[in-house]
Short mmCIF file of C-alpha atoms and ligand atoms in Angstrom, two decimals:
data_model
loop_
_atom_site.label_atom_id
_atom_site.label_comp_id
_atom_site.label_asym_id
_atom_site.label_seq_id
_atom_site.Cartn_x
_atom_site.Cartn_y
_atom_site.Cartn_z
CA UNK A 3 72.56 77.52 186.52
CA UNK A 4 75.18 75.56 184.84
CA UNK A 5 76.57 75.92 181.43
CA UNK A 6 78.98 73.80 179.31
CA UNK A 7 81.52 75.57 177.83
CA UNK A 8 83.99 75.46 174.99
CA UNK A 9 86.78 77.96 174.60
CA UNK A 10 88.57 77.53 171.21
CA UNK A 11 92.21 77.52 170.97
CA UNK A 12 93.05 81.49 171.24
CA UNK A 13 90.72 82.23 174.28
CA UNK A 14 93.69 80.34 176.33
CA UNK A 15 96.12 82.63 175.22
CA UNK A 16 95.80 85.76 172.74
CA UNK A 17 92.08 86.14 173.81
CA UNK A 18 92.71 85.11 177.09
CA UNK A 19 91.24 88.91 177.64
CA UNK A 20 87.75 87.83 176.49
CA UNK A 21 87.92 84.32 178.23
CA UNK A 22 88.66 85.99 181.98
CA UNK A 23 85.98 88.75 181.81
CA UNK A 24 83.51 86.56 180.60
CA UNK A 25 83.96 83.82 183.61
CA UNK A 26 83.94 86.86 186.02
CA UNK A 27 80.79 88.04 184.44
CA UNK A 28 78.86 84.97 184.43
CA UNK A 29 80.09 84.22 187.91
CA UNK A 30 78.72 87.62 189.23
CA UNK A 31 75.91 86.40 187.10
CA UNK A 32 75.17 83.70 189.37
CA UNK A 33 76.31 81.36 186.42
CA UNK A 34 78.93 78.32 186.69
CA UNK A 35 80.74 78.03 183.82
CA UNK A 36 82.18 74.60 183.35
CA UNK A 37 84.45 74.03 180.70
CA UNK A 38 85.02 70.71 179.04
CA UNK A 39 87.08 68.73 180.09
CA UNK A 40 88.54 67.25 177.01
CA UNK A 41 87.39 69.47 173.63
CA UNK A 42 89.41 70.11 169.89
CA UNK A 43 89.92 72.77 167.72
CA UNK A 44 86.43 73.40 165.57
CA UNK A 45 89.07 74.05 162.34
CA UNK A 46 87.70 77.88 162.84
CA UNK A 47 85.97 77.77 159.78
CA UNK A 48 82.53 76.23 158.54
CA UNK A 49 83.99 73.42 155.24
CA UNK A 50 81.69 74.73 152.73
CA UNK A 51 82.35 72.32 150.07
CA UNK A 52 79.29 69.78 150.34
CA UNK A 53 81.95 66.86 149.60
CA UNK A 54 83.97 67.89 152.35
CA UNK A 55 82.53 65.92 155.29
CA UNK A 56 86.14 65.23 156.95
CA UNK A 57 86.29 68.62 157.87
CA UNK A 58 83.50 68.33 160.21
CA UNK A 59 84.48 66.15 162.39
CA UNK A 60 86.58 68.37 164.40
CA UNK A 61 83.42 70.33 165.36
CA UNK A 62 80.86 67.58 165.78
CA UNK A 63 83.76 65.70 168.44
CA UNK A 64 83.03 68.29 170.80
CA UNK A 65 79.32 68.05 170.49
CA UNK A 66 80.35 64.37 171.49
CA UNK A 67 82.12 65.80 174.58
CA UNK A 68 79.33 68.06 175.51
CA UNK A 69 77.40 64.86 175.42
CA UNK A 70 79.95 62.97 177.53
CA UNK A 71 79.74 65.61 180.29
CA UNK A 72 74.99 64.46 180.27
CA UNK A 73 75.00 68.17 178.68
CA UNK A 74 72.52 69.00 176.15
CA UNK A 75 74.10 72.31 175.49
CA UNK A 76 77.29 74.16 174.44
CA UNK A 77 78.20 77.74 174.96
CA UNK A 78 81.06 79.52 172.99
CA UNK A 79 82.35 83.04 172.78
CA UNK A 80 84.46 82.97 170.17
CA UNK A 81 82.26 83.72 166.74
CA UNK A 82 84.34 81.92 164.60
CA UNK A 83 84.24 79.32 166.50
CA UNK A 84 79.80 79.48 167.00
CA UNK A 85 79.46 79.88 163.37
CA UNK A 86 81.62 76.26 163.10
CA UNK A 87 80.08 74.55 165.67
CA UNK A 88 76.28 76.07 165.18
CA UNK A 89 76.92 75.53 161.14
CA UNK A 90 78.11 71.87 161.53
CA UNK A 91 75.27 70.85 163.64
CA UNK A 92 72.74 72.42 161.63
CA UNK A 93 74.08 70.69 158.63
CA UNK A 94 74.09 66.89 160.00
CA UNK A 95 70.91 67.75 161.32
CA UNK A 96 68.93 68.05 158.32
CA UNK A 97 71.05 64.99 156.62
CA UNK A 98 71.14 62.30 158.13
CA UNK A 99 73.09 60.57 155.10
CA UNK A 100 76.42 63.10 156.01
CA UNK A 101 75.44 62.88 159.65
CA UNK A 102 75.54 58.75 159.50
CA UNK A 103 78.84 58.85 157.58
CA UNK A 104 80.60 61.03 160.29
CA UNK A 105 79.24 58.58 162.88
CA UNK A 106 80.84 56.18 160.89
CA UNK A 107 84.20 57.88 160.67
CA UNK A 108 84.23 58.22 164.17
CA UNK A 109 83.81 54.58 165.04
CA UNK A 110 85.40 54.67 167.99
CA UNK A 111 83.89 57.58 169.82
CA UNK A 112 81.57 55.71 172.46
CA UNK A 113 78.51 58.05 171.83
CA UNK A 114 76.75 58.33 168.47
CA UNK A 115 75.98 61.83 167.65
CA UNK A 116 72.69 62.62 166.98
CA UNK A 117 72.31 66.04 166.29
CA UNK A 118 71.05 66.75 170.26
CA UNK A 119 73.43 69.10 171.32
CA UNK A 120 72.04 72.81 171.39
CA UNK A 121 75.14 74.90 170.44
CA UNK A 122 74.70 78.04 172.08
CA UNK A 123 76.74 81.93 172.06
CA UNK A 124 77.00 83.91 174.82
CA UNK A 125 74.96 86.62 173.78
CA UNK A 126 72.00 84.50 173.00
CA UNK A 127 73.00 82.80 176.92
CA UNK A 128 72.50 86.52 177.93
CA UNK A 129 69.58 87.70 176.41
CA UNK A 130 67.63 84.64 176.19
CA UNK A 131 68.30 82.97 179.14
CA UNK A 132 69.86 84.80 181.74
CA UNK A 133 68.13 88.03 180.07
CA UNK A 134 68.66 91.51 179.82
CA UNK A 135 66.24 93.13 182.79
CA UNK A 136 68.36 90.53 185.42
CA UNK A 137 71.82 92.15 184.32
CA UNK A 138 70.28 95.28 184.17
CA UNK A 139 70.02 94.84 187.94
CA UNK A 140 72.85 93.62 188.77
CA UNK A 141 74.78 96.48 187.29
CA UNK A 142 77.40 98.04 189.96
CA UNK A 143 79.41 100.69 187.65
CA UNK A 144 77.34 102.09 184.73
CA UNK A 145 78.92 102.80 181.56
CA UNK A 146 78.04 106.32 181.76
CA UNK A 147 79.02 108.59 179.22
CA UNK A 148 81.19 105.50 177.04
CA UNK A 149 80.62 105.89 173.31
CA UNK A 150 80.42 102.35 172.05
CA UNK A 151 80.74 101.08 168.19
CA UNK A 152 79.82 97.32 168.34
CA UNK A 153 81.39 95.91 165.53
CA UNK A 154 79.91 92.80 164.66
CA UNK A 155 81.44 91.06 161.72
CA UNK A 156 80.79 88.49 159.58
CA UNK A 157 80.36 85.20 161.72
CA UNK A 158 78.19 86.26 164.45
CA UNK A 159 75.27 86.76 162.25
CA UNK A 160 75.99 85.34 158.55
CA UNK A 161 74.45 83.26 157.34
CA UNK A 162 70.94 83.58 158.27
CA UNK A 163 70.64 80.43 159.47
CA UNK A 164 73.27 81.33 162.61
CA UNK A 165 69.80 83.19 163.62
CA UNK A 166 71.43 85.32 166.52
CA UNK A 167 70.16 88.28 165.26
CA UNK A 168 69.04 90.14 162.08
CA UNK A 169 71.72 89.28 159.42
CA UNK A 170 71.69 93.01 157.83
CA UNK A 171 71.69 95.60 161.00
CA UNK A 172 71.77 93.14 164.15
CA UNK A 173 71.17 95.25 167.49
CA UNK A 174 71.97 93.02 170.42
CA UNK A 175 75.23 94.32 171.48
CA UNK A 176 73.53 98.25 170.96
CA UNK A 177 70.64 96.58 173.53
CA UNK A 178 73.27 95.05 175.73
CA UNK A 179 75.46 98.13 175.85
CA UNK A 180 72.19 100.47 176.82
CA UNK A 181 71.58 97.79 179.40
CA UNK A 182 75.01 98.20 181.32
CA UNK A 183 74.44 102.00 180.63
CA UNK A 184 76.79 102.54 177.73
CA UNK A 185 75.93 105.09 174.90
CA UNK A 186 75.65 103.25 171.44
CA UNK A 187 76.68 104.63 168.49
CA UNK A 188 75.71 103.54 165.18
CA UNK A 189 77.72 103.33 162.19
CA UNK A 190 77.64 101.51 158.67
CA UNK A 191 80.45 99.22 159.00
CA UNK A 192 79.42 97.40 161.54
CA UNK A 193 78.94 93.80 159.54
CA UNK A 194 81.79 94.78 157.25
CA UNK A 195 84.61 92.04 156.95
CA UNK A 196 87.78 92.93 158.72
CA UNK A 197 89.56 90.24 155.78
CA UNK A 198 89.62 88.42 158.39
CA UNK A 199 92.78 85.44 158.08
CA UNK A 200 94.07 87.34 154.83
CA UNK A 201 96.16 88.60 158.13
CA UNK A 202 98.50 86.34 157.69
CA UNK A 203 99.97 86.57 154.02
CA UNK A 204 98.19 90.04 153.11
CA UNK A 205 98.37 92.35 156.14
CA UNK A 206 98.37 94.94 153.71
CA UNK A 207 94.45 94.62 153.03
CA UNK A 208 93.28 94.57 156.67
CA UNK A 209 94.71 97.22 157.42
CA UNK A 210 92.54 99.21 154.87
CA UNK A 211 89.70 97.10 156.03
CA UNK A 212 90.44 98.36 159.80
CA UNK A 213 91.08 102.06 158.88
CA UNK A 214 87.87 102.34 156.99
CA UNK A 215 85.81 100.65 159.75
CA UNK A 216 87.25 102.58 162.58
CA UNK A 217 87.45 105.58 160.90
CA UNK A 218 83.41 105.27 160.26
CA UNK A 219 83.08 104.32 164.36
CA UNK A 220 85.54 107.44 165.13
CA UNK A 221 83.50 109.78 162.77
CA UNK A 222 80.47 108.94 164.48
CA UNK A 223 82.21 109.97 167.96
CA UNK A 224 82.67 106.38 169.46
CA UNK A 225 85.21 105.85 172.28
CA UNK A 226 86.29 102.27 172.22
CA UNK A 227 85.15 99.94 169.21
CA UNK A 228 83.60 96.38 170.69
CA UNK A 229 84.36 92.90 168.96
CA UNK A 230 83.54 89.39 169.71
CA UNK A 231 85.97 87.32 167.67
CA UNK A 232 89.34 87.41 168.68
CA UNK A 233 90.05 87.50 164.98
CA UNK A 234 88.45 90.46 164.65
CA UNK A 235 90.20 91.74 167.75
CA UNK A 236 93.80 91.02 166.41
CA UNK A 237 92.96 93.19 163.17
CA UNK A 238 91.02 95.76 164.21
CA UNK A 239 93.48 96.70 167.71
CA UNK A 240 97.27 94.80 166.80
CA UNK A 241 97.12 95.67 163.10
CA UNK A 242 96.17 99.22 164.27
CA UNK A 243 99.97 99.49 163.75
CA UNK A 244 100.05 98.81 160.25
CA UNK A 245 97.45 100.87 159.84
CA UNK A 246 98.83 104.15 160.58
CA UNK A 247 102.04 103.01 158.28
CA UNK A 248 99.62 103.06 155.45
CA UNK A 249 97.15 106.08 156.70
CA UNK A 250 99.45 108.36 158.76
CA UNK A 251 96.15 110.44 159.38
CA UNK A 252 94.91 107.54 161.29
CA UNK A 253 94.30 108.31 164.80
CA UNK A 254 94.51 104.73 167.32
CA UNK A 255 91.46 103.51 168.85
CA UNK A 256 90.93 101.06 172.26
CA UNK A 257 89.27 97.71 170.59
CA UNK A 258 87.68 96.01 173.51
CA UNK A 259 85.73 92.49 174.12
CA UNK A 260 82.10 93.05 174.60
CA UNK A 261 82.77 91.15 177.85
CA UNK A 262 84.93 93.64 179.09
CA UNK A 263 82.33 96.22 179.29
CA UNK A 264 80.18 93.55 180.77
CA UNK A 265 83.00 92.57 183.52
CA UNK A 266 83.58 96.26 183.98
CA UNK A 267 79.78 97.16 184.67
CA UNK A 268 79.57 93.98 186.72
CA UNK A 269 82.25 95.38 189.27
CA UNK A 270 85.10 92.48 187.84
CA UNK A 271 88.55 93.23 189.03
CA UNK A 272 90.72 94.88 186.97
CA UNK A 273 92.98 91.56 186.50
CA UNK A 274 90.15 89.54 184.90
CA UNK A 275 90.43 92.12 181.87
CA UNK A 276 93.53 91.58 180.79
CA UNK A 277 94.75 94.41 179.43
CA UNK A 278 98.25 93.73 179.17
CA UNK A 279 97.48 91.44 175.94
CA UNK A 280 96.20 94.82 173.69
CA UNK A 281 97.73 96.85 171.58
CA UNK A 282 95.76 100.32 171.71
CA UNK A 283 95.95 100.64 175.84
CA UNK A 284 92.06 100.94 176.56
CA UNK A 285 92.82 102.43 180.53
CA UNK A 286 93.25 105.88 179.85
CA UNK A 287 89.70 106.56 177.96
CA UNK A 288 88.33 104.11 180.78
CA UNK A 289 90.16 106.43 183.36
CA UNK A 290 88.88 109.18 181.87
CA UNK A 291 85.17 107.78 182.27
CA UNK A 292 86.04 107.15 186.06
CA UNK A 293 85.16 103.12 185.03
CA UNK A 294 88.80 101.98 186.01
CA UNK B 23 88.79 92.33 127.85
CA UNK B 24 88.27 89.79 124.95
CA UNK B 25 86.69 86.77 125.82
CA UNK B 26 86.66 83.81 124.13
CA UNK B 27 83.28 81.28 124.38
CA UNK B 28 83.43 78.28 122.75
CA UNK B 29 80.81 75.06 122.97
CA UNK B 30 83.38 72.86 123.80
CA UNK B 31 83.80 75.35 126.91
CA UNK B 32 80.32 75.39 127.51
CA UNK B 33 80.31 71.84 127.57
CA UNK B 34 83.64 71.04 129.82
CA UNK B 35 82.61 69.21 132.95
CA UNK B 36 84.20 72.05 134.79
CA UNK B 37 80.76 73.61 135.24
CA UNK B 38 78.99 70.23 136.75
CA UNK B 39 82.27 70.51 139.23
CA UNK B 40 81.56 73.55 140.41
CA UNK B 41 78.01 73.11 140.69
CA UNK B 42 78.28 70.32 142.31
CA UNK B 43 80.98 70.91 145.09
CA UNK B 44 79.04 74.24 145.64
CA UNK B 45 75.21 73.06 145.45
CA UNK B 46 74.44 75.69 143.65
CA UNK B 47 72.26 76.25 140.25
CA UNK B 48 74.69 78.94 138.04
CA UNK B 49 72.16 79.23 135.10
CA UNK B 50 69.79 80.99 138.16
CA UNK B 51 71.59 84.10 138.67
CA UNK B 52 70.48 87.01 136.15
CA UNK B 53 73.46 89.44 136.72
CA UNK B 54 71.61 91.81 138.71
CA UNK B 55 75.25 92.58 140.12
CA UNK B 56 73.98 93.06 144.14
CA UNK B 57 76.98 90.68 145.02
CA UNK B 58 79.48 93.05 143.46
CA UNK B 59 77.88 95.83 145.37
CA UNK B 60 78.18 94.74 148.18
CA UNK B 61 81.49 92.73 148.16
CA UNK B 62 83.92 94.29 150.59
CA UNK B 63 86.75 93.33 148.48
CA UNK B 64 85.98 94.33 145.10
CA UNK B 65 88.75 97.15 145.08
CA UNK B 66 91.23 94.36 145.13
CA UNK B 67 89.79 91.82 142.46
CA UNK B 68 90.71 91.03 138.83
CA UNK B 69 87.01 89.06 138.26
CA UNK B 70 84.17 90.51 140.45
CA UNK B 71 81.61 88.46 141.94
CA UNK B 72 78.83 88.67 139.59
CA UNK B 73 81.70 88.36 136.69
CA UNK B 74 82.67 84.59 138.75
CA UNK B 75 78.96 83.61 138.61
CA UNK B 76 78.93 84.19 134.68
CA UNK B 77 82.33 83.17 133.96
CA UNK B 78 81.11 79.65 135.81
CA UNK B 79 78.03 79.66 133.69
CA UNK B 80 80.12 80.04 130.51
CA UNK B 81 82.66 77.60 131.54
CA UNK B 82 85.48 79.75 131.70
CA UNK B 83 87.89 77.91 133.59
CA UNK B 84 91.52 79.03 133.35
CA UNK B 85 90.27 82.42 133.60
CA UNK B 86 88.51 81.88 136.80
CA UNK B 87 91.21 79.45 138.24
CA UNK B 88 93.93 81.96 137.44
CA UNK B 89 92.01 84.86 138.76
CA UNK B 90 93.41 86.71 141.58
CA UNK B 91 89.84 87.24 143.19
CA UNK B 92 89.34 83.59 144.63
CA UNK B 93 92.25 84.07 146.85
CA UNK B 94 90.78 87.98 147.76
CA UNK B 95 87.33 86.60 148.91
CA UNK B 96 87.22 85.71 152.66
CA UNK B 97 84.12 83.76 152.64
CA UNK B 98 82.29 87.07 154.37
CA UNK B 99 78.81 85.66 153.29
CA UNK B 100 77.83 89.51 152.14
CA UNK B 101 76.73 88.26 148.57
CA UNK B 102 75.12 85.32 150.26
CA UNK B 103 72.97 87.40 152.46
CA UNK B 104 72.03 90.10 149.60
CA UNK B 105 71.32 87.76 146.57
CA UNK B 106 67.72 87.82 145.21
CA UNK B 107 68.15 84.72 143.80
CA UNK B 108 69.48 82.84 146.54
CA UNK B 109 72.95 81.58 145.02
CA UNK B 110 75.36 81.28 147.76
CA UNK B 111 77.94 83.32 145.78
CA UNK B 112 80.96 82.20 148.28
CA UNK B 113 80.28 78.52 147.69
CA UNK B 114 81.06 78.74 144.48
CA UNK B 115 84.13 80.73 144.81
CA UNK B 116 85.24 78.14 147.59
CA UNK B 117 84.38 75.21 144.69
CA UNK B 118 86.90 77.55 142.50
CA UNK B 119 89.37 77.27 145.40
CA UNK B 120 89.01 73.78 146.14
CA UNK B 121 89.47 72.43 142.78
CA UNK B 122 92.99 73.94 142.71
CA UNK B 123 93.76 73.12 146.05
CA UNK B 124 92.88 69.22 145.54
CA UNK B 125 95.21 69.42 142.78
CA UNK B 126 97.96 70.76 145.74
CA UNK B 127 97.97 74.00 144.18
CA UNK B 128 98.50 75.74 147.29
CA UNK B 129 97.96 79.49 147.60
CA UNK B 130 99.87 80.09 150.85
CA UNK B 131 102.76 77.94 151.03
CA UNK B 132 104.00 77.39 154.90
CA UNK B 133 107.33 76.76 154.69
CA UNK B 134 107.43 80.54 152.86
CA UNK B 135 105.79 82.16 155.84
CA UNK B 136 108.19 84.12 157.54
CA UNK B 137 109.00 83.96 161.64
CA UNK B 138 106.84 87.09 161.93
CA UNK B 139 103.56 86.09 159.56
CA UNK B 140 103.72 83.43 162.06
CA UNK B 141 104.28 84.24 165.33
CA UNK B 142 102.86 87.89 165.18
CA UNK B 143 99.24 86.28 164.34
CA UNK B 144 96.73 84.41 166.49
CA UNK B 145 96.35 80.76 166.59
CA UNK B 146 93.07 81.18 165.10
CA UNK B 147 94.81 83.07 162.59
CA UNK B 148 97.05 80.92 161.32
CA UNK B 149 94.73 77.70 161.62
CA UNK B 150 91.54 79.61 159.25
CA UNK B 151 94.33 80.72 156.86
CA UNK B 152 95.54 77.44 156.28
CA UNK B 153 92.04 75.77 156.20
CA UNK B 154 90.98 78.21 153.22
CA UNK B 155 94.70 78.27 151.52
CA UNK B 156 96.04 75.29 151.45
CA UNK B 157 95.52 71.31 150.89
S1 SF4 C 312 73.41 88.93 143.43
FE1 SF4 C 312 72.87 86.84 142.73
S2 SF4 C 312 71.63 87.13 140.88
FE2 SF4 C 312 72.66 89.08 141.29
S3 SF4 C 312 74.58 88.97 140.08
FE3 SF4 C 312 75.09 88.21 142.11
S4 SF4 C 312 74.79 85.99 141.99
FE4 SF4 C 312 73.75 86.89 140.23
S1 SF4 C 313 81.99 86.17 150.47
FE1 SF4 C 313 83.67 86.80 149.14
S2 SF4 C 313 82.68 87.49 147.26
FE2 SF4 C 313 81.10 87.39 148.81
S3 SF4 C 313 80.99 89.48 149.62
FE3 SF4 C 313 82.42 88.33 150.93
S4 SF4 C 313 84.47 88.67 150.08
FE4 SF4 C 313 82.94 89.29 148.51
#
């Protein structure tokens, strides 16, 4: 099977973590992950004022690529980046009047966009597609004995209409971790905003955000905390060290890609995950679970 | 807090604005307060988000354009998902945002970030930031 894939700007270089150890894993996979050849940045985040149709552009041109490439699909990784692209094309799909005057905009794009590209995330490529019971067998190193808080977010599942999974307590990265032989753990802020880009001019407030949400996965007992936004991944691991400026009782936790655990149970080499590009080194709890 | 209503308030097109930029129907939400509840950044705001939703309904603008809160929300979609009424609570706090920002009222001005704000942060960082904060 083929899939057509879009990265997003920081899977090529702070993410580049989540990028490699998902290729390996879809390659083991018996997946071949082509990438497009020419694609933009979504913008990151869904324009929400209903005015604002310029701001949708940037997402719906690489629906126009997909199309270039005779794919009727799009897989992503990044959730910021699903939640622009899936939001977009659900929006010029039911209006046609918004969805005409992009076309328009983009005159000179050779294909008209007609809302028949499937945008797709990897998790739904995994469980719906690829499915569960077919990784499950192709596991090589269990996860055995790894405590794992998925943290979800906001973007993977909100809105509704994303429809990944239940917007209130989603479960697919619990089922996917059981699957590569992981030990969930629950705990209650698993869809609770990180503050997401208030990084950048008020540090101050992710890092309560990120104390608070892995001090709820750490209470609960869980090794390494997953993401799958590399968002996410720069506040909850790189602004660990803010963190513990603010709450010097705060104890550092490994923040790892879901895809890492997948590479890792997949038998990936150790150089598609990256781990030079974290803050919190993950190795030594890995070590300590013989999975490195 | 003292508040001040007035007809002419009630009245200013400021209320179409945001109703229209944000699709949403104000006079539909009965201040049942589940947005508040659940809003993970209450602890930091000046107006909370059932206090937005009335303030909008009343018309009052300078102390919803002024408020610190707008700038605090980070378009989570929390209220959205929890609100028995449907209103898409972080539309209209995005209309709040955008009528200040098409009036270049920036809330994040670039050439102020310092070398570290920028290079410290992701690409994706720095690119949702400025989509949100500025014009
Ligand atoms: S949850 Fe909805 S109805 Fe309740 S206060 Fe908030 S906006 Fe109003
Ligand atoms: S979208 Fe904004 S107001 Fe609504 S819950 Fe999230 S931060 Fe709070």
């Amino acid at each position: 099977m083929k899939v057509s894939y879009y990265p997003g700007c920081t899977l090529k270089n702070n993410a580049k973590n989540f990028e490699d150890s998902t290729i390996c894993s879809l390659n083991k996979l018996g997946i071949q992950v082509e990438e497009l050849p020419r694609w933009n940045c979504c913008g990151t985040v869904f324009s929400l004022a209903t005015d604002d149709l310029i701001h949708h552009l940037a997402p719906i041109r690489n629906l126009i690529r997909t199309k270039e490439t005779d794919s009727d699909s799009l897989m992503t990784l990044c959730a910021m980046c699903f939640n622009t692209l899936k939001r977009a094309n659900e929006r010029v799909k039911s209006d046609p009047e918004s969805l005409d005057k992009i076309n328009t905009f983009m005159y000179r794009e050779n294909i008209k966009y007609e809302g028949d590209v499937k945008v797709l995330h990897l998790l739904e490529l995994l469980r719906d597609e690829i499915k569960f019971e077919a990784i499950a067998q192709q596991i090589v190193k269990p996860l055995k004995g790894l405590k794992v808080a998925n943290y979800y977010g906001c973007l993977l599942v909100r809105p509704k209409e994303i429809g990944l999974d239940d917007v209130e307590n989603p479960t697919i990265l619990e089922t996917l971790t059981t699957v590569l032989g992981g030990d969930p753990i629950d705990f209650p802020y698993k869809t609770e905003c990180c503050a997401s880009y208030q990084t950048v001019d008020k540090p101050e407030i992710v890092a309560e955000r990120t104390y608070h949400i892995l001090t709820s996965a750490q209470s609960q007992g869980a090794d390494v905390v997953t993401v799958s936004c590399p968002l996410c991944a720069f506040n909850l691991d790189h602004r660990q060290k803010e963190t513990i400026k603010q709450y010097p009782e705060f104890k550092n936790i490994p923040i790892l890609y879901f895809t890492q655990l997948l590479a890792i149970a997949l038998g990936c080499p150790e150089d598609t995950l990256r781990f030079d590009l974290h803050y919190v080194d993950p190795k030594p709890i890995l070590k300590e679970k013989g999975l490195i | 807090m003292r508040i001040n209503l007035s007809k002419k308030k009630i009245e200013d097109p400021f209320i179409a604005k945001v109703e229209e930029l944000s699709n949403q129907n104000l006079l539909a939400c009965y201040q049942c307060g589940k947005c508040s509840a659940g809003c993970p950044a209450v602890s930091q705001m000046d107006i909370l988000p059932n206090q937005i939703i009335r303030y909008a309904q009343l018309g009052l603008k300078d102390d919803l354009l002024k408020s610190k809160s707008i700038w605090i929300c980070a378009s989570c979609f929390t209220c959205n998902a929890r609100c028995p009424k449907g209103i898409n609570i972080a539309e209209v706090i995005e209309a709040l945002r955008q009528i200040l920002l098409r009036n270049r009222e920036d809330h994040v001005k670039v050439e102020k970030l310092t070398d570290s704000e920028k290079g410290d942060v992701p690409p994706i960082a720095i690119i949702s930031n400025l989509r949100k904060f500025t014009s």
